[in-house]
Short mmCIF file of C-alpha atoms in Angstrom, two decimals:
data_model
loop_
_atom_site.label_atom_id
_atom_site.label_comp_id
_atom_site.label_asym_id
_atom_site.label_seq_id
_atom_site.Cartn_x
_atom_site.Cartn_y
_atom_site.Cartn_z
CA UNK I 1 -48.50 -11.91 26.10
CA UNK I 2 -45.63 -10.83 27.74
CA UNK I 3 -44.63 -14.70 27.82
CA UNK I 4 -44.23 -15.05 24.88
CA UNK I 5 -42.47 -11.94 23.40
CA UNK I 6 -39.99 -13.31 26.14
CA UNK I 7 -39.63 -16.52 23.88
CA UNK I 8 -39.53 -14.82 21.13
CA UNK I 9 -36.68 -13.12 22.13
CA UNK I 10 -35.03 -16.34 23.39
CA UNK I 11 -35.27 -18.02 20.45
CA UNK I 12 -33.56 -14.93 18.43
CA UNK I 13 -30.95 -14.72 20.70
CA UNK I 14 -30.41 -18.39 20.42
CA UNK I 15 -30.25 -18.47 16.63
CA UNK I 16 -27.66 -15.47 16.81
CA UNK I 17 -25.37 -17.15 19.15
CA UNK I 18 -25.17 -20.44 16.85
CA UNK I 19 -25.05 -17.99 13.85
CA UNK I 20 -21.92 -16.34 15.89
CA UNK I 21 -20.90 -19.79 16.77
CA UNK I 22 -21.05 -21.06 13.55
CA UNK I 23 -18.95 -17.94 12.16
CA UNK I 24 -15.97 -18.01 14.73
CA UNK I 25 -15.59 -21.86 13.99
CA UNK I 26 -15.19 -21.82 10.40
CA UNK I 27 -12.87 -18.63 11.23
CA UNK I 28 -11.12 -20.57 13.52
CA UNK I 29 -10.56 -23.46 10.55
CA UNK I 30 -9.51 -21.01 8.28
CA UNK I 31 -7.06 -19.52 10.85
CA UNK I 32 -5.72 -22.72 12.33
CA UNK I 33 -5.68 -25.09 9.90
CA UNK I 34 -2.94 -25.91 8.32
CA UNK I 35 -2.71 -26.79 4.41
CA UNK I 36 -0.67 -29.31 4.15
CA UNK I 37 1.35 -29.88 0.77
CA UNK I 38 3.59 -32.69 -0.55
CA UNK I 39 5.33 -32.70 -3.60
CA UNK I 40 7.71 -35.74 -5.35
CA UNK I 41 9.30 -35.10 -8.39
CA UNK I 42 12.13 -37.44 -10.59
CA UNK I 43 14.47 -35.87 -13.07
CA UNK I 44 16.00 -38.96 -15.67
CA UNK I 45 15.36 -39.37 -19.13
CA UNK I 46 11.52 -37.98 -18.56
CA UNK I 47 10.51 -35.31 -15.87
CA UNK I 48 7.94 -36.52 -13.61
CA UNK I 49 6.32 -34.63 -10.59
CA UNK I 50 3.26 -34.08 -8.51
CA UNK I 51 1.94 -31.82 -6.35
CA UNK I 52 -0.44 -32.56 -3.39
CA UNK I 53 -2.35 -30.03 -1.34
CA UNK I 54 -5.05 -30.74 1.45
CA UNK I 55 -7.09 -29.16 3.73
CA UNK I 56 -9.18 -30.08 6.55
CA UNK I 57 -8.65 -34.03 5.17
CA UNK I 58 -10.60 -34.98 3.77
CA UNK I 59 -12.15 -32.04 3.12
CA UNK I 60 -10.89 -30.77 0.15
CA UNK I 61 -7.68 -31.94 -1.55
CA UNK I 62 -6.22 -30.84 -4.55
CA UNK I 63 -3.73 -32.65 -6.93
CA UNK I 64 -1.61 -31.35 -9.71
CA UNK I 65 0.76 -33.68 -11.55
CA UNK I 66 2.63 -34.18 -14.89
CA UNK I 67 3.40 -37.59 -16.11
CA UNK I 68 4.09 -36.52 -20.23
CA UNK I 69 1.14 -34.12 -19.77
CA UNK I 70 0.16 -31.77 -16.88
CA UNK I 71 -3.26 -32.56 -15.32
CA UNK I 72 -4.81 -31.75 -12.46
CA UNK I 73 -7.76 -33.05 -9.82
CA UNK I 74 -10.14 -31.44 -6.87
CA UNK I 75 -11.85 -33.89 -4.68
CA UNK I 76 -14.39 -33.09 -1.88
CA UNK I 77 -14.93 -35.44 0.85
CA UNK I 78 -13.29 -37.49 -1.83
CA UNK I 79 -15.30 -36.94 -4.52
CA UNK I 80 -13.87 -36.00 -7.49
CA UNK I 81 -15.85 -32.92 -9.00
CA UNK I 82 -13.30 -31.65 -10.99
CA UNK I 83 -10.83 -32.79 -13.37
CA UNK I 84 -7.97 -32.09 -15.90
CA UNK I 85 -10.01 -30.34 -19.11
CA UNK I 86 -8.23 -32.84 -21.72
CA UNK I 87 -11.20 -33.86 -23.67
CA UNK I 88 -12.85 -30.19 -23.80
CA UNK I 89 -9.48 -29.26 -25.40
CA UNK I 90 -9.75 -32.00 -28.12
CA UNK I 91 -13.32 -30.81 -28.88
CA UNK I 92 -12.54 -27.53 -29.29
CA UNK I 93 -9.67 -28.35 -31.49
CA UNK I 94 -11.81 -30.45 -33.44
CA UNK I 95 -14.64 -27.56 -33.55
CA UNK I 96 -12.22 -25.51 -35.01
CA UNK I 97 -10.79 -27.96 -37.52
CA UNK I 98 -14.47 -28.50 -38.73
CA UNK I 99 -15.13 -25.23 -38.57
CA UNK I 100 -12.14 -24.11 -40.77
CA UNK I 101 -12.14 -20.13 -41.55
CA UNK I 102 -14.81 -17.76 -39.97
CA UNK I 103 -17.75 -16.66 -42.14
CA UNK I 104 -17.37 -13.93 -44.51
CA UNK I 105 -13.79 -14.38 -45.19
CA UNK I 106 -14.35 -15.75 -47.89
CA UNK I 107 -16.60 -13.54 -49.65
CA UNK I 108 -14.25 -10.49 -49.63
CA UNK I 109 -11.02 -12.79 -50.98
CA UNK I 110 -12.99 -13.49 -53.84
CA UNK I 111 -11.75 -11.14 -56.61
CA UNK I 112 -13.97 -10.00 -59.97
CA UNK I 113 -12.32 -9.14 -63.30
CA UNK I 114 -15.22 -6.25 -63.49
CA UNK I 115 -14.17 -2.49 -63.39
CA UNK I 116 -15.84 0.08 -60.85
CA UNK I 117 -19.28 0.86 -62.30
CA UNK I 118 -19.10 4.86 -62.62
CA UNK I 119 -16.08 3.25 -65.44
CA UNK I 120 -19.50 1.23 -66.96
CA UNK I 121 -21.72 4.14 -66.56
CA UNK I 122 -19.13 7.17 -67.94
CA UNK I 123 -16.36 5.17 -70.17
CA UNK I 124 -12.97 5.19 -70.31
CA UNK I 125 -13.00 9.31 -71.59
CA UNK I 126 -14.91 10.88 -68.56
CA UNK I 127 -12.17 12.64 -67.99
CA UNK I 128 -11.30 13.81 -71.31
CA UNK I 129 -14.87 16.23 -71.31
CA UNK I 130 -14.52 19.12 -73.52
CA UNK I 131 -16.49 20.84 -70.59
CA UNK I 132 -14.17 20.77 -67.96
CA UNK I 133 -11.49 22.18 -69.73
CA UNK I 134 -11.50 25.65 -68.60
CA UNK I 135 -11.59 24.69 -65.02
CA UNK I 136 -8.72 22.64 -65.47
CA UNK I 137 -6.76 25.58 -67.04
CA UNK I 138 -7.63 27.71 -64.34
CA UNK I 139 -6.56 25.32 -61.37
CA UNK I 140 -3.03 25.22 -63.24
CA UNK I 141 -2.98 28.91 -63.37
CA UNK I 142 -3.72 28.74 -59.42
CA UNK I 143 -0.89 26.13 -58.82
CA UNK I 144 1.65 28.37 -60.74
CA UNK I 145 0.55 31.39 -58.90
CA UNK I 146 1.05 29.78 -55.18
CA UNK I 147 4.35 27.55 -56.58
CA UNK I 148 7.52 28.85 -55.09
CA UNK I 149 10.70 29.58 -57.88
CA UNK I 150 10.45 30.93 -60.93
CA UNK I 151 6.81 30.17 -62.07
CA UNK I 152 6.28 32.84 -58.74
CA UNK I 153 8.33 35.48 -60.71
CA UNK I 154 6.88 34.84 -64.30
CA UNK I 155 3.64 35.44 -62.76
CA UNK I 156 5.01 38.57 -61.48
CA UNK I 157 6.38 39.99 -64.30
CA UNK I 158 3.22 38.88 -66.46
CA UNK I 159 0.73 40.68 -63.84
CA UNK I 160 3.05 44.10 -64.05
CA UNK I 161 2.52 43.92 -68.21
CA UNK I 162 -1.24 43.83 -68.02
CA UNK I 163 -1.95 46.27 -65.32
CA UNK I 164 -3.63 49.05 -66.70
CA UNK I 165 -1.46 51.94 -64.41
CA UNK I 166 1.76 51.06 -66.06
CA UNK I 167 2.53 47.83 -63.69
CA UNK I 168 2.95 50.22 -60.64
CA UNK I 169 0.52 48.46 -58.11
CA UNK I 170 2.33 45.17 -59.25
CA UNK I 171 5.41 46.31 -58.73
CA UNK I 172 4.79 47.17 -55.10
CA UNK I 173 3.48 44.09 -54.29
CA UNK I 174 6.37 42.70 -55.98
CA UNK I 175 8.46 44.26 -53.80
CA UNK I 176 6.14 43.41 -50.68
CA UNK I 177 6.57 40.33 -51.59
CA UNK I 178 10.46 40.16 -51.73
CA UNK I 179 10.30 42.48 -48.32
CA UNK I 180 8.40 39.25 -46.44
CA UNK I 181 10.89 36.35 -47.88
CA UNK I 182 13.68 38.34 -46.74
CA UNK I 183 12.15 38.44 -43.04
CA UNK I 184 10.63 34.87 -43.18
CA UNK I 185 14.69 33.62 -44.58
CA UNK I 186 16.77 33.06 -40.87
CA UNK I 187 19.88 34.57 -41.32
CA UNK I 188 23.35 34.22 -39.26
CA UNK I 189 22.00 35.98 -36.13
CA UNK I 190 18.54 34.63 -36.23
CA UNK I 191 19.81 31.16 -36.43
CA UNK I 192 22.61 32.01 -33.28
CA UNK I 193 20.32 33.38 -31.49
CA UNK I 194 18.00 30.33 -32.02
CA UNK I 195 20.57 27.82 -30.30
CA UNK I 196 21.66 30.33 -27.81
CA UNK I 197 17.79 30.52 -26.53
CA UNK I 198 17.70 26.29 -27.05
CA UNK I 199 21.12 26.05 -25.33
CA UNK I 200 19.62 28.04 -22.21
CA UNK I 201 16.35 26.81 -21.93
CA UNK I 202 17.95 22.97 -21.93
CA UNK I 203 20.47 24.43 -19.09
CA UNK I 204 17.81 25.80 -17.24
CA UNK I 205 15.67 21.96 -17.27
CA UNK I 206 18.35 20.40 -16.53
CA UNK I 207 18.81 22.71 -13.53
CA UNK I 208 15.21 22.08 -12.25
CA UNK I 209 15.60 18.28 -12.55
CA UNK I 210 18.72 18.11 -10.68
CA UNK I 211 17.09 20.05 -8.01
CA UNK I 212 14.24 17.85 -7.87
CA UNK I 213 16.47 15.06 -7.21
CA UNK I 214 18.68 16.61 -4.71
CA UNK I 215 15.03 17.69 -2.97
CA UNK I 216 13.66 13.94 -3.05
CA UNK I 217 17.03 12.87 -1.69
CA UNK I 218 16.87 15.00 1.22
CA UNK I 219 13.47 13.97 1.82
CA UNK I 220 13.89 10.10 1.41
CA UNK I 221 16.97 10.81 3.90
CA UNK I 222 15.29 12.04 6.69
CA UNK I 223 12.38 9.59 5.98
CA UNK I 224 14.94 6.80 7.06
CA UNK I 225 16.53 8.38 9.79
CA UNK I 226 13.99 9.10 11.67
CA UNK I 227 13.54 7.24 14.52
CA UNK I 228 9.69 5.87 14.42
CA UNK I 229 10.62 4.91 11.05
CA UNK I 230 13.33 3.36 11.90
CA UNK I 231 11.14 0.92 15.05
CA UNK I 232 8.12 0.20 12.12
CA UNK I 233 11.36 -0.64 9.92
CA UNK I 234 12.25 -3.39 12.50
CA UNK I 235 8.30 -4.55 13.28
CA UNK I 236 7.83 -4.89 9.34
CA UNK I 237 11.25 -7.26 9.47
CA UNK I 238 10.76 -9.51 12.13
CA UNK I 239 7.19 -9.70 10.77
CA UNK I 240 8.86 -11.21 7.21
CA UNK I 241 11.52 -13.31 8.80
CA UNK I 242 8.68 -15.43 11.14
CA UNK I 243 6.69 -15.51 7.66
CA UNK I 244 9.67 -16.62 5.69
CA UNK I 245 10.51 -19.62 8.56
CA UNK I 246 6.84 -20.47 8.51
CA UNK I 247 6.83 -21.24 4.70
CA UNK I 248 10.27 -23.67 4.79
CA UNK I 249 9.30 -26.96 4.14
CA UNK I 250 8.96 -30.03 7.54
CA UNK I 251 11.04 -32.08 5.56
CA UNK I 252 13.02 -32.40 2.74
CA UNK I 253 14.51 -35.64 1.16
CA UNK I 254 16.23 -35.92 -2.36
CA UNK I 255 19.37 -36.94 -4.11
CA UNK I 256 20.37 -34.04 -6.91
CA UNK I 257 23.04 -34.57 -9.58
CA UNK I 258 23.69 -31.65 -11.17
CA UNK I 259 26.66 -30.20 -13.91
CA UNK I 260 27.37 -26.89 -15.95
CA UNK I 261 29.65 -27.04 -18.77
CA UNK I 262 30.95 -23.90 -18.07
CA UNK I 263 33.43 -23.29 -14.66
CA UNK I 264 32.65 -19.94 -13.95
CA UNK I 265 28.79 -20.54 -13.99
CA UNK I 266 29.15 -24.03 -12.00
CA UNK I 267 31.50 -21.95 -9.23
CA UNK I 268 28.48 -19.57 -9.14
CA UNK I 269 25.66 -22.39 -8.71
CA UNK I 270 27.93 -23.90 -6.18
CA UNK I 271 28.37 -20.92 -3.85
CA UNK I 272 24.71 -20.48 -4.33
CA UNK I 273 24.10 -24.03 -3.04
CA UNK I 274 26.83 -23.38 -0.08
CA UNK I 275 24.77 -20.21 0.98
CA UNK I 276 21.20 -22.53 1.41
CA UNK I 277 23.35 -25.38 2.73
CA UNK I 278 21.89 -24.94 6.47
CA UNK I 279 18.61 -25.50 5.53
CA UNK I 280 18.95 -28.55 3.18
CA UNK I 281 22.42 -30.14 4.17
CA UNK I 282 21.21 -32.67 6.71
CA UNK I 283 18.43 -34.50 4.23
CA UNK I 284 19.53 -33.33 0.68
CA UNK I 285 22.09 -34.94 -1.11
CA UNK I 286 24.03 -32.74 -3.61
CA UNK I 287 26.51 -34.28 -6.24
CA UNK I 288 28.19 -31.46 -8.38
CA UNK I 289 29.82 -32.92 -12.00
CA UNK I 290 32.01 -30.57 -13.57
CA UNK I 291 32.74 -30.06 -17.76
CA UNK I 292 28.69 -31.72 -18.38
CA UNK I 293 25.32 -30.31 -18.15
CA UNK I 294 23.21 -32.42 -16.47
CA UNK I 295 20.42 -32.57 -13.57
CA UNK I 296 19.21 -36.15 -12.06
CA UNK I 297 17.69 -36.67 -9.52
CA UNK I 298 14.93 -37.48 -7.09
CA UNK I 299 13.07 -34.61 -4.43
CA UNK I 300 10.81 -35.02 -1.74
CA UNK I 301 9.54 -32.15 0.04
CA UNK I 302 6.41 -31.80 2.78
CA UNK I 303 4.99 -28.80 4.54
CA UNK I 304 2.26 -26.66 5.91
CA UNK I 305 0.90 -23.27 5.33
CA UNK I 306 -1.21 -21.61 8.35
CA UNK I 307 -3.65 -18.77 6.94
CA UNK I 308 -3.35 -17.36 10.99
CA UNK I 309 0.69 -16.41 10.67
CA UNK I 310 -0.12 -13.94 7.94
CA UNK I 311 -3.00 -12.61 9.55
CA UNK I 312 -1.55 -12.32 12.82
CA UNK I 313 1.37 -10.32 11.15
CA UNK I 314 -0.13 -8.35 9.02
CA UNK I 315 -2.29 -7.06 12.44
CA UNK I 316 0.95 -6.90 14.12
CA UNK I 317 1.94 -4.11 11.54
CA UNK I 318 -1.54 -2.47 11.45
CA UNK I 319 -1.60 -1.70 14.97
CA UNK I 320 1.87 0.25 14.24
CA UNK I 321 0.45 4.09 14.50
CA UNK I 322 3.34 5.03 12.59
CA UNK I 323 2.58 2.60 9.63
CA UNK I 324 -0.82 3.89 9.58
CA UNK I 325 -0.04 7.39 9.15
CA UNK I 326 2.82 6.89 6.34
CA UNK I 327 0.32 4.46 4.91
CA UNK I 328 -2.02 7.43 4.57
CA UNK I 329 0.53 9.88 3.44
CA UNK I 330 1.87 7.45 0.50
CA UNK I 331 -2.35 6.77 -0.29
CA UNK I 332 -2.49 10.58 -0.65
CA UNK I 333 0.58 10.99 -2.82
CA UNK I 334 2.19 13.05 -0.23
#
């Protein structure tokens, strides 16, 4: 019994190291090897170009080109099991041309010459009813009453005839009345005032703001002159400049004709150009034409991309204690 719980065991721990086998080799692949990339292109009458990328040849390899229409191809072990979706797009374009507008579109464009039916059921009077007269008078009386002007006043004047005591209750409220526009109507002082209080509340933003600033400033200052800062400031650089001369291209072949018609912009392109000219002087070929728009030419270019040089960075600047903890600080928002 105790034989074979032993090779029981075996057997597990076999499985787990191929398992763990299996793992740090397709790691490893992943890591280590390279994708490799070519690209051509021609520039003439017609642009012409195609990109190549492969991994693990003949693993996978993936091709995108345009020769008067983009397209594109994945093979696997040289298989093709995907291709560039022309013919799906010329079905669907066709679907839709058969199709024409979506349903019930039509149905609400169509227009009737009949009235609403309440027109039908009441005629062309219903408003004219003999028994809706009163309450019509009475909602004009009510707009006159809460009009402004001198329907307001008329209305006054009419309710301080019919009181019974002489008009004196109306009169008070007339004079209530007069008593509230005066307060509610700004006058010279009210409206100084006003601006004065604007005026010194916009002084007093203003003030806040520029303190804010002046507060971040001092802050983002001593976040850059301090000295760990400073060291994860160079890690994080030389990090980006091995990353950068990683992803220039092996090799580089091509003979460029290019022209602006205007001087000024041509001078700029040019300096451009002079600034690159270490990396692409010894294999590319550049011909400037001045007073002439115009680019011609053919470009080769061939390189490799290693998954493992941005890993091996990006752990590089991990491990920095310092970028962990101002990582954590900008996570929190502090």
């Amino acid at each position: 019994m105790f034989q074979i719980i032993l090779f029981i065991l075996k057997i597990l721990g076999i499985l787990l190291l191929v398992v763990l086998a299996v793992f740090l080799l397709v790691l490893a692949a992943v890591l280590c090897a390279p994708v490799r990339y070519r690209a051509q292109g021609s520039f003439h009458e017609s642009m012409t170009g195609a990109v190549k990328a492969t991994w693990l040849w003949p693993l996978v390899s993936v091709r995108v080109f345009y020769e008067q229409e983009p397209g594109f191809a994945v093979r696997l072990f040289g298989i093709p099991i995907l291709k560039s979706g022309k013919k799906s797009r010329e079905e669907e374009s066709a679907d839709a041309a058969v199709n024409g507008a979506p349903e019930g579109e039509a149905g609400w464009l169509e227009e009737t010459d009949a009235g609403p039916a309440w027109e039908e059921e009441t005629g062309g009077d219903a408003f004219l009813d003999p028994m809706d007269a009163d309450a019509g008078d009475d909602m004009i009386l009510s707009a006159q009453e809460l009009g402004g002007g001198g329907n307001s006043e008329d209305a006054e004047e009419a309710d301080v005839q019919e009181s019974p005591d002489g008009g004196r209750a109306a009169k008070k409220k007339k004079k209530r009345r007069k008593k509230e526009k005066k307060k509610k109507a700004p006058g010279d002082g009210d409206a100084q005032k006003v601006f004065f209080d604007r005026l010194t509340e916009t002084f007093h933003s203003l003030k806040d703001k520029v303190l804010e600033l002046k507060d971040k400033k001092d802050r983002l200052t001593a976040f850059l002159t301090d000295e760990e800062n400073r060291k994860t400031f160079c890690l994080i650089k030389r990090q980006l400049i091995r990353i950068l001369k990683h992803l220039i291209p092996t090799r580089l072949k091509g003979n460029l004709v290019f022209g602006l018609e205007d001087p000024y912009a041509m001078g700029q392109a040019l300096s451009a150009a002079a600034f690159f000219y270490p990396l692409y002087g010894r294999s590319l070929i550049l011909n400037p034409v001045f007073d002439e728009t115009v680019i011609e030419g053919d470009v080769q270019i061939r390189g490799r991309i290693r998954a493992g040089v941005f890993a091996l960075a990006a752990l590089r600047i991990l491990i920095n204690r310092n970028f962990r903890r101002q990582l954590k600080r900008i996570i929190k928002g502090k």
